[in-house]
Coordinates of N, CA and C in Angstrom, one line a residue:
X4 N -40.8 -32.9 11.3 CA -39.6 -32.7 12.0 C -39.5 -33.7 13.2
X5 N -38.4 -34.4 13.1 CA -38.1 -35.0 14.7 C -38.0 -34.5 15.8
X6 N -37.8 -35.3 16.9 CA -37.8 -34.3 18.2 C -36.2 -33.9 18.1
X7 N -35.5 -34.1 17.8 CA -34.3 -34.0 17.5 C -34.3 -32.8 16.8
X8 N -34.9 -32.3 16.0 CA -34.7 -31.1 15.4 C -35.1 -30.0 16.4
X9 N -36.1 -30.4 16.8 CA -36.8 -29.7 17.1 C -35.9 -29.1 18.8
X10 N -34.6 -29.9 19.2 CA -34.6 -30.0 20.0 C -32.9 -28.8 19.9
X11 N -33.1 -28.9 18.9 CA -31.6 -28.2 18.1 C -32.5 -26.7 17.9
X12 N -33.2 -26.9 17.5 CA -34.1 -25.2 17.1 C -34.1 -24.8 18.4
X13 N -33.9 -23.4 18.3 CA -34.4 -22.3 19.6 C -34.8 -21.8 19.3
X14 N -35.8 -21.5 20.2 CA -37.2 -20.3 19.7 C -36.4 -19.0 20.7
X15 N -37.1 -18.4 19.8 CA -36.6 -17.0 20.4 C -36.5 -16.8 21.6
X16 N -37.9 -17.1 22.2 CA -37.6 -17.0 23.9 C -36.1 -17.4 24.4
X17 N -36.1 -18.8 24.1 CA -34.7 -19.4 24.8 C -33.3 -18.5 24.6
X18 N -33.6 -17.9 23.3 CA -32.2 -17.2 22.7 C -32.4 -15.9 23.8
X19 N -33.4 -15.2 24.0 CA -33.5 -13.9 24.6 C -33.7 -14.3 26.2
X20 N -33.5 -15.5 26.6 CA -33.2 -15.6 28.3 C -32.4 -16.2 28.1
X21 N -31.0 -16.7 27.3 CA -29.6 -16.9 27.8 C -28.8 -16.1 26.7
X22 N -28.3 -14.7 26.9 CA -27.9 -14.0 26.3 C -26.2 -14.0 26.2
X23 N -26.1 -14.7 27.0 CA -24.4 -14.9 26.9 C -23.8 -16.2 26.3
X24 N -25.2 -16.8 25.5 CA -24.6 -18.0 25.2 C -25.0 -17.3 23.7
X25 N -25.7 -16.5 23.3 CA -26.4 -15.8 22.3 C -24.8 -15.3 21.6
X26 N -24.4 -14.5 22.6 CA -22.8 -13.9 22.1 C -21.6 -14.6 21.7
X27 N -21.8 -15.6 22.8 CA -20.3 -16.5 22.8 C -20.5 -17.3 21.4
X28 N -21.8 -17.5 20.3 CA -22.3 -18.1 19.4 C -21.7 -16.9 18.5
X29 N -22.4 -15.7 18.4 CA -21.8 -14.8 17.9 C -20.2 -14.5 17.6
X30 N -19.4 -14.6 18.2 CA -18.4 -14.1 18.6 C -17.4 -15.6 18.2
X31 N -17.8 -16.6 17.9 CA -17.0 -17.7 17.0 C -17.4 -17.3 15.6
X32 N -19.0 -17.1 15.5 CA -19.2 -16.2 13.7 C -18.2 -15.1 13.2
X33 N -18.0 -14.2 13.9 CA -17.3 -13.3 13.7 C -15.7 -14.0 13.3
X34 N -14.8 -14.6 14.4 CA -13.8 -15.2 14.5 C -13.7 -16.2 13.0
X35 N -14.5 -17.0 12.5 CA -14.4 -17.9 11.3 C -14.4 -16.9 10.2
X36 N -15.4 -15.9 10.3 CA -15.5 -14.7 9.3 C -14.2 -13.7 8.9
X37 N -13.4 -13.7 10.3 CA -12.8 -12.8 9.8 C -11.6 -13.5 10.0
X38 N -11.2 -14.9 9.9 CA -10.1 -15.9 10.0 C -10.0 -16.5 8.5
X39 N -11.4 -16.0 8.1 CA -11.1 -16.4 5.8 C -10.8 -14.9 5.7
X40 N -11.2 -14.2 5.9 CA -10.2 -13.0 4.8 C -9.0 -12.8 5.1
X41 N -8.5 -13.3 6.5 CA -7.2 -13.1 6.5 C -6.5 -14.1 6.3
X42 N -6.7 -15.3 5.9 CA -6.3 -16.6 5.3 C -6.2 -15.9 3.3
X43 N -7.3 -15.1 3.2 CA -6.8 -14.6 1.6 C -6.0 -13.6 1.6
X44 N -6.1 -12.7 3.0 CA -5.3 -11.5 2.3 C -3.6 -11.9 2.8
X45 N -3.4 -12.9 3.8 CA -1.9 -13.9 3.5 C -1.7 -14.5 2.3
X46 N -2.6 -15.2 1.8 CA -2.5 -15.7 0.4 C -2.4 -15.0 -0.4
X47 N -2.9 -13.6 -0.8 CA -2.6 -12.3 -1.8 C -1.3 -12.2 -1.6
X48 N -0.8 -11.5 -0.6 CA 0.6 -11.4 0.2 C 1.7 -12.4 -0.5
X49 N 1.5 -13.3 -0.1 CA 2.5 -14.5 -0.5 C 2.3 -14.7 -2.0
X50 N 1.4 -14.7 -2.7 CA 1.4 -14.6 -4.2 C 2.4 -13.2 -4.6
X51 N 2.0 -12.2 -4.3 CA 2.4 -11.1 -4.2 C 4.2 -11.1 -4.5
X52 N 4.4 -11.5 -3.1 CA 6.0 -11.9 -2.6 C 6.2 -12.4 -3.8
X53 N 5.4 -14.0 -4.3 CA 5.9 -15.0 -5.3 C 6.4 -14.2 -6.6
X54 N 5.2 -13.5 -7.0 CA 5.5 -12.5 -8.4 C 6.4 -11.4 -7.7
X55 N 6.8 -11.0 -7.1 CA 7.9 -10.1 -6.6 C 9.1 -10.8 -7.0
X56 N 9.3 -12.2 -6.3 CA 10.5 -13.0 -6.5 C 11.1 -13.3 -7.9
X57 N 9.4 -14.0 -8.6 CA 10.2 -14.3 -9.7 C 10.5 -13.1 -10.7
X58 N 10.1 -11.8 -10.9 CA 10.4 -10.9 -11.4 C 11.8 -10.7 -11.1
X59 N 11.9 -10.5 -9.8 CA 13.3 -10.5 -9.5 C 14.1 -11.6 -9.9
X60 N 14.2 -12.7 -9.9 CA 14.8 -14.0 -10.5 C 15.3 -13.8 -12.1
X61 N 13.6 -12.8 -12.8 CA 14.1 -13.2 -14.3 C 15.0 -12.0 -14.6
X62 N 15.2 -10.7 -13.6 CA 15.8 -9.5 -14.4 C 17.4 -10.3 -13.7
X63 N 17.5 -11.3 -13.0 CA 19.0 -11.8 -12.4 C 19.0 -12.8 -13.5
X64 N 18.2 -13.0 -13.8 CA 19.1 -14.0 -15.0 C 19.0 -13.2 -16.6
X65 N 18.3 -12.5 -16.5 CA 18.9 -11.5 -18.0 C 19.9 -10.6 -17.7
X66 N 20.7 -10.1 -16.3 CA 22.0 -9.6 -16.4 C 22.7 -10.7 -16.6
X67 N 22.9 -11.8 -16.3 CA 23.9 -12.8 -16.4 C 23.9 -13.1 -17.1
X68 N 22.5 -13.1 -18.1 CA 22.9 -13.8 -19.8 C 23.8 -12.7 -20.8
X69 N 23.2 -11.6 -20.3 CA 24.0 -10.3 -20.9 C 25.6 -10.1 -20.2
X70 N 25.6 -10.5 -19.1 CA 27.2 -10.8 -18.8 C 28.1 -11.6 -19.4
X71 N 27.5 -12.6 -19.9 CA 28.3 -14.3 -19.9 C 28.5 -13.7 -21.2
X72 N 27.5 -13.0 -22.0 CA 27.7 -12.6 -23.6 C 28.7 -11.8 -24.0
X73 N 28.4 -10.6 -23.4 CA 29.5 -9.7 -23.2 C 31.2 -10.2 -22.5
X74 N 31.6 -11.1 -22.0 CA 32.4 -11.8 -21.8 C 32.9 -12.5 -22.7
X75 N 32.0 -13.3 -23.2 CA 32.2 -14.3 -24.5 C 32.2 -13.0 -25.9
X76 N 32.4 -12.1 -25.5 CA 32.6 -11.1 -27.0 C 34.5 -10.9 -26.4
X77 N 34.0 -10.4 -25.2 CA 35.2 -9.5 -24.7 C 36.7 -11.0 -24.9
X78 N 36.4 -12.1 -24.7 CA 37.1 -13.0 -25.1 C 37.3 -13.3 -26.4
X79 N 36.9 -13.4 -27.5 CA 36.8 -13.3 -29.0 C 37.8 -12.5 -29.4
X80 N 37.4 -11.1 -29.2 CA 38.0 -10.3 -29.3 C 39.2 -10.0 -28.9
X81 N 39.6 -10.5 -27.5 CA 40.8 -10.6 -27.1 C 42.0 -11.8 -28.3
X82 N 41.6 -12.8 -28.3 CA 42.4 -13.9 -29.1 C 42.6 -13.4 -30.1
X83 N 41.2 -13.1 -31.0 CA 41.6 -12.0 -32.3 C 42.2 -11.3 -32.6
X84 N 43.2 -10.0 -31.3 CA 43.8 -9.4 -31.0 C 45.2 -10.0 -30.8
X85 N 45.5 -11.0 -30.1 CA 46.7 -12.2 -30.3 C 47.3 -12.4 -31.1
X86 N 46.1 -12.6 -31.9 CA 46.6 -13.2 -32.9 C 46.7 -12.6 -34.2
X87 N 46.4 -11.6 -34.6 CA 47.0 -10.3 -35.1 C 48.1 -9.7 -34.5
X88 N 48.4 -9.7 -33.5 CA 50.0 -9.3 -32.9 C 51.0 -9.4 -33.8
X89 N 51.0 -10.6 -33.8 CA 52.4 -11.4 -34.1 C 52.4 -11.3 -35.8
X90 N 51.2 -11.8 -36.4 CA 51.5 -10.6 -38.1 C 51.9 -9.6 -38.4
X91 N 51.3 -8.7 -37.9 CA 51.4 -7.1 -37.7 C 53.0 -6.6 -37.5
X92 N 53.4 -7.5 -36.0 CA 55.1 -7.3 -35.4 C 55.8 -7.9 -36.6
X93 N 55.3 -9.3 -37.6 CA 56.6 -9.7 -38.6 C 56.4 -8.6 -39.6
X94 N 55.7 -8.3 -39.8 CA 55.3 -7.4 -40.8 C 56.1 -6.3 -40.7
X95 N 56.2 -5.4 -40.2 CA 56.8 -4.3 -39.2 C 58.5 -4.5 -39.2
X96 N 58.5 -5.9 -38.9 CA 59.7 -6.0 -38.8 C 60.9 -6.0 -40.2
X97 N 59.7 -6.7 -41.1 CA 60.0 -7.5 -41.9 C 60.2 -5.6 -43.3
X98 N 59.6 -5.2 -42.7 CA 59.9 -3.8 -43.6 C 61.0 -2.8 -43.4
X99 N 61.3 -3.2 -42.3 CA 62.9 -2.9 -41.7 C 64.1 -3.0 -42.7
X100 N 63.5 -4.7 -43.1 CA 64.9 -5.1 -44.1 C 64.5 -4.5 -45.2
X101 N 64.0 -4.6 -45.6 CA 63.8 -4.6 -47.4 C 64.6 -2.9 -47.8
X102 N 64.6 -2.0 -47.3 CA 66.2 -1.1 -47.8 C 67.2 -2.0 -48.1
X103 N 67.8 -2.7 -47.3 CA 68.7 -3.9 -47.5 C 68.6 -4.5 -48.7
X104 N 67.7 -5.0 -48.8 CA 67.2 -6.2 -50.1 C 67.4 -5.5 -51.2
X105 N 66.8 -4.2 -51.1 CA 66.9 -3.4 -52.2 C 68.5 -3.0 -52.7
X106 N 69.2 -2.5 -51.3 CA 70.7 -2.1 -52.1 C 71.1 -3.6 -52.1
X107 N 71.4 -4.7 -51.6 CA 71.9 -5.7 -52.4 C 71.5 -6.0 -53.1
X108 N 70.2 -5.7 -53.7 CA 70.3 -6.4 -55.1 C 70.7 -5.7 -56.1
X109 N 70.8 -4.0 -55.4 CA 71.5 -3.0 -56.6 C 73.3 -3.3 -56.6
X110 N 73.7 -4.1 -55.6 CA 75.1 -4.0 -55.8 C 75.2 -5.5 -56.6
X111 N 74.2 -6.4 -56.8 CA 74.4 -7.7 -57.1 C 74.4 -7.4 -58.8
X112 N 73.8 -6.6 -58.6 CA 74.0 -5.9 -60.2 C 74.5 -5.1 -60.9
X113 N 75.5 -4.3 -60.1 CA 76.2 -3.4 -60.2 C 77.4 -4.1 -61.0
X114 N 77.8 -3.7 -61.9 CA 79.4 -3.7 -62.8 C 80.1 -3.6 -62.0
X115 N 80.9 -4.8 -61.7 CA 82.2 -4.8 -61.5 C 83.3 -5.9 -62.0
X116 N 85.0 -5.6 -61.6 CA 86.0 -6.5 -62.4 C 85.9 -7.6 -61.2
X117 N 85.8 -7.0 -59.7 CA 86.2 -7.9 -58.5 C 85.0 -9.0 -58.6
X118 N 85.6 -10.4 -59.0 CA 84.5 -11.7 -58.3 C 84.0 -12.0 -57.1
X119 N 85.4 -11.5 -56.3 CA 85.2 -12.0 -55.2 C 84.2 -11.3 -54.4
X120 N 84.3 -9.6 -54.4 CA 83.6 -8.9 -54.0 C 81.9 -9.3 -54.3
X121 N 81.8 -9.6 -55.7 CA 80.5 -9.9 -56.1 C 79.7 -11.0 -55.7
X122 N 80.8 -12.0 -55.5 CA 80.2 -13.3 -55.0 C 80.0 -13.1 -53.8
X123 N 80.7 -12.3 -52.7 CA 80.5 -11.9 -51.3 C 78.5 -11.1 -51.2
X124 N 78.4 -10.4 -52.0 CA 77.1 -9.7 -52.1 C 76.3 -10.7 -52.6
X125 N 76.5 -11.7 -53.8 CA 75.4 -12.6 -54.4 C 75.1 -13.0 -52.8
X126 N 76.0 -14.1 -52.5 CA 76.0 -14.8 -51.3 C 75.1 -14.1 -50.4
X127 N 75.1 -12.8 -49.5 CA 74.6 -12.0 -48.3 C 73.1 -11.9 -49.4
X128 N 72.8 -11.5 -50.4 CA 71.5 -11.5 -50.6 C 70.6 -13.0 -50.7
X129 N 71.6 -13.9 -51.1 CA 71.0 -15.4 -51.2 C 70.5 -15.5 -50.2
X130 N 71.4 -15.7 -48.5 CA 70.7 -15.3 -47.4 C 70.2 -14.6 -47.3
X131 N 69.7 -13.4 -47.2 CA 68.7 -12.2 -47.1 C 67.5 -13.1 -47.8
X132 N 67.3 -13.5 -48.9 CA 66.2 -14.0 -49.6 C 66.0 -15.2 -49.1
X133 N 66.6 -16.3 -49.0 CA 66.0 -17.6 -47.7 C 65.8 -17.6 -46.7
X134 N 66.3 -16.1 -45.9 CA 65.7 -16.0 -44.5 C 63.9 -15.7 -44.9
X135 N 63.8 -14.1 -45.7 CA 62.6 -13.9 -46.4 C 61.5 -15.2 -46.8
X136 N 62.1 -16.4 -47.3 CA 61.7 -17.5 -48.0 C 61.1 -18.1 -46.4
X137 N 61.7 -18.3 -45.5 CA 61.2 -19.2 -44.3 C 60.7 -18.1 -43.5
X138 N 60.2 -17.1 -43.7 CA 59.1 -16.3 -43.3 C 58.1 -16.2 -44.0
X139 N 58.0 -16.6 -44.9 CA 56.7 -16.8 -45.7 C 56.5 -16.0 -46.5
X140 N 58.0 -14.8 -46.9 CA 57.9 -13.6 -47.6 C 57.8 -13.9 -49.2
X141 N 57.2 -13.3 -49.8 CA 57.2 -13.7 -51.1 C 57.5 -12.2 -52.1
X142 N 58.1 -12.2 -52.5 CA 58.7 -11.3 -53.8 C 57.7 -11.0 -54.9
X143 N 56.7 -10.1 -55.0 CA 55.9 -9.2 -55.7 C 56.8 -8.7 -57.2
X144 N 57.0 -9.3 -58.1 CA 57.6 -9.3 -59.4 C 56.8 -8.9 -60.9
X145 N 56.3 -8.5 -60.8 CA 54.6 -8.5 -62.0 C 55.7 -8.5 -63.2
X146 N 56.5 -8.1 -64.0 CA 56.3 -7.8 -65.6 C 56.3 -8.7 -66.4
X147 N 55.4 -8.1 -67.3 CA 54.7 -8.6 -68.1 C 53.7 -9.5 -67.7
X148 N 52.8 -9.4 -66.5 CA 51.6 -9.5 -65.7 C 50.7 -8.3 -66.1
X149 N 49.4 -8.1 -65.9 CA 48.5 -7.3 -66.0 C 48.4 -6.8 -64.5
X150 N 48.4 -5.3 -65.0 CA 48.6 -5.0 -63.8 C 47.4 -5.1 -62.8
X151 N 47.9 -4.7 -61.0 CA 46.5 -5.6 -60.5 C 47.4 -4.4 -59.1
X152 N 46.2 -3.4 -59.1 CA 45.8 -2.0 -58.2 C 46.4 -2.8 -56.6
X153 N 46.2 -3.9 -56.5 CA 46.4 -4.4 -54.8 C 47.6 -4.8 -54.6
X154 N 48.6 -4.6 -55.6 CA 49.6 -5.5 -55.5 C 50.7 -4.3 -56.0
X155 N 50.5 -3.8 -56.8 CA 51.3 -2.7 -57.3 C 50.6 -1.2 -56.9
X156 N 51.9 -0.3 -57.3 CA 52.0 1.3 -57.2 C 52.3 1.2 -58.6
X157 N 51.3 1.6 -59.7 CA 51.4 2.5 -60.9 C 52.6 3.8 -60.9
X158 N 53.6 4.2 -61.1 CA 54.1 5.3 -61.1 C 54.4 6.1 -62.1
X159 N 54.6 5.4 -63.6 CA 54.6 6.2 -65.0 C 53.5 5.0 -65.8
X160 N 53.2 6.0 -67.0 CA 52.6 4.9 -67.6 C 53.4 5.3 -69.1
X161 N 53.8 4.2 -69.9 CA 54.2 4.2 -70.7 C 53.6 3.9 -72.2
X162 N 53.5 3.9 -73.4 CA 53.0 3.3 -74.5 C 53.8 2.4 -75.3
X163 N 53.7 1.2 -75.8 CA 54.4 0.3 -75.7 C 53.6 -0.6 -76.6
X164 N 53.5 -0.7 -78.1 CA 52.8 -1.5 -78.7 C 52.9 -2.8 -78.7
X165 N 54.4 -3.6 -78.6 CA 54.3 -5.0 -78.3 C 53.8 -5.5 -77.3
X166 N 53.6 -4.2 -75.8 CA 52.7 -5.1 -74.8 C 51.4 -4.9 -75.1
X167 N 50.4 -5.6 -74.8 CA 49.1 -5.2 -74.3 C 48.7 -4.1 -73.4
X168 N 47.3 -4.3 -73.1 CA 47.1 -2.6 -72.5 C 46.7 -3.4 -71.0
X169 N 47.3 -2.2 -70.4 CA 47.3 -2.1 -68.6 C 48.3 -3.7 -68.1
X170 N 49.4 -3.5 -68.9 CA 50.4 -4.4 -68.9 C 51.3 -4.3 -68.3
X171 N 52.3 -4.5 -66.8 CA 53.4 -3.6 -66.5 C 54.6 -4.0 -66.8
X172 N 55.1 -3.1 -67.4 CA 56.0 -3.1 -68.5 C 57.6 -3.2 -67.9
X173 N 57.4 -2.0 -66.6 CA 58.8 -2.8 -66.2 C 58.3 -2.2 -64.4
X174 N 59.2 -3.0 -64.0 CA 59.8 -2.7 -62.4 C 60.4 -2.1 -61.4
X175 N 60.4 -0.7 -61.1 CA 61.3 -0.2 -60.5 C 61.8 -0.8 -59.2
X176 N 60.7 -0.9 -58.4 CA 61.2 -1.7 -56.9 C 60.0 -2.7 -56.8
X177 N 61.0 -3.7 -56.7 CA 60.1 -5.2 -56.1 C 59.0 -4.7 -55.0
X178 N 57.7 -5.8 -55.4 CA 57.3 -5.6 -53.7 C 57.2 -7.0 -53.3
X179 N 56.8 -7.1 -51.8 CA 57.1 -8.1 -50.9 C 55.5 -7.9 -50.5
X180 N 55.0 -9.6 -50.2 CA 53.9 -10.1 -49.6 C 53.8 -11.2 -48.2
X181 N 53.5 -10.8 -47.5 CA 53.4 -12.5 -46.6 C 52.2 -12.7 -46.5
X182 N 51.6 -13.9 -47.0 CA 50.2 -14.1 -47.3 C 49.8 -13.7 -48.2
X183 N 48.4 -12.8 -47.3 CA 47.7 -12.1 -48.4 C 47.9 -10.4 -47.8
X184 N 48.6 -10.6 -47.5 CA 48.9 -8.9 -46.6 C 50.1 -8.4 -47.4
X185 N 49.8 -7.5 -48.4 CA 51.2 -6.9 -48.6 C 52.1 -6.4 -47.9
X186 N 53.1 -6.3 -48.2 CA 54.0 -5.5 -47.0 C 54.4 -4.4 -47.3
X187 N 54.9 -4.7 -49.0 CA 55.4 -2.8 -49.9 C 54.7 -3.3 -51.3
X188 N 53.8 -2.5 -51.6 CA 53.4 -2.9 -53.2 C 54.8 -2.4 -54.5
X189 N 54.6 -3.3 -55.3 CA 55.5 -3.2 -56.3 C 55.4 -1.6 -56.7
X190 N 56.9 -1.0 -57.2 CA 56.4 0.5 -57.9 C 56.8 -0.1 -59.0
X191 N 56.0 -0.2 -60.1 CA 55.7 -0.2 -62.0 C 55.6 0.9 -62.2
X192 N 55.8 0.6 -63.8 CA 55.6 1.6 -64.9 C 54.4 0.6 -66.1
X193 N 53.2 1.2 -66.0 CA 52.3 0.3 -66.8 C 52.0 1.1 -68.2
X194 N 51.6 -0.1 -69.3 CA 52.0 0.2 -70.7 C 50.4 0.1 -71.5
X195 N 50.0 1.6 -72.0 CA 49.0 1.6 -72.8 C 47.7 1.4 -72.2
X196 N 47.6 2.3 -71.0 CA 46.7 2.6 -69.9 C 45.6 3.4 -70.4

């Protein structure tokens, strides 16, 4: 050992006749000692907070993802709604006329001597049917088509050897389509059902 060491070591004597330097040594031990666990139990703390935060962070961004979603349905839905409107209203509308359609084409057919009268009715149904035409109405006519459940009303069935079977034989009232949406299914009479 150097004198140096030796001059750093205290023997007990020296410690037990200066007892207030004995403490003030003490009393920095203690202070360093209890200056780390409160350096960890801030750092617990603040971790703590951290996972507090971000938990909170992820449940705010899973209502917003579930918001933006439900929005982006609630919008879908709405246009979808639009735009079924305006079908629905010509449709609707468009079933208004067709009593019409129907008695003119029964008076366009109907026996008579007057021309003039007749040509006055051809004429009003010609328009009646080209207004129909620039709506996109289409005239449901099956006979002598097989018949087809989506498009016609079956109402008698008849037997009828020159047609084939489930053939519709004749027509009582037209039906009308726009697109693929019927508007009135044809009423038939189908042959050898």
């Amino acid at each position: 050992m150097s004198s140096e060491d030796i001059k750093e070591e205290k023997t007990e004597e020296e410690i037990f006749d200066n007892p207030e330097e004995t403490e003030a040594s003490a009393d920095e031990e203690v202070l360093e000692t209890e200056e780390v666990p409160e350096e960890e139990d801030e750092l617990k703390l603040l971790r703590k907070e951290n996972d507090e935060v971000i938990k909170e962070l992820a449940d705010l961004k899973d209502k917003y993802q579930r918001l933006a979603a439900e929005y982006d349905n609630f919008r879908k839905r709405t246009q979808k709604e639009k735009a079924d409107i305006y079908p629905d209203a010509m449709v609707a509308a468009i079933k208004e006329f067709l009593p019409m359609a129907d008695n003119f084409e029964r008076a366009a057919n109907a026996e008579t001597t007057d021309e003039k009268y007749k040509s006055g009715v051809m004429m009003i149904q010609n328009q009646l049917s080209e207004a129909f035409r620039k709506l996109g109405v289409e005239i449901i006519d099956p006979k002598g088509e097989e018949f087809n459940p989506e498009l016609e009303d079956a109402v008698t069935q008849i037997i009828d050897e020159n047609l084939g079977d489930n053939v519709v034989a004749e027509v009582y009232q037209k039906g009308y389509r726009r697109g693929d949406k019927v508007i009135r299914p044809a009423m038939v009479a189908v042959a050898n059902c």
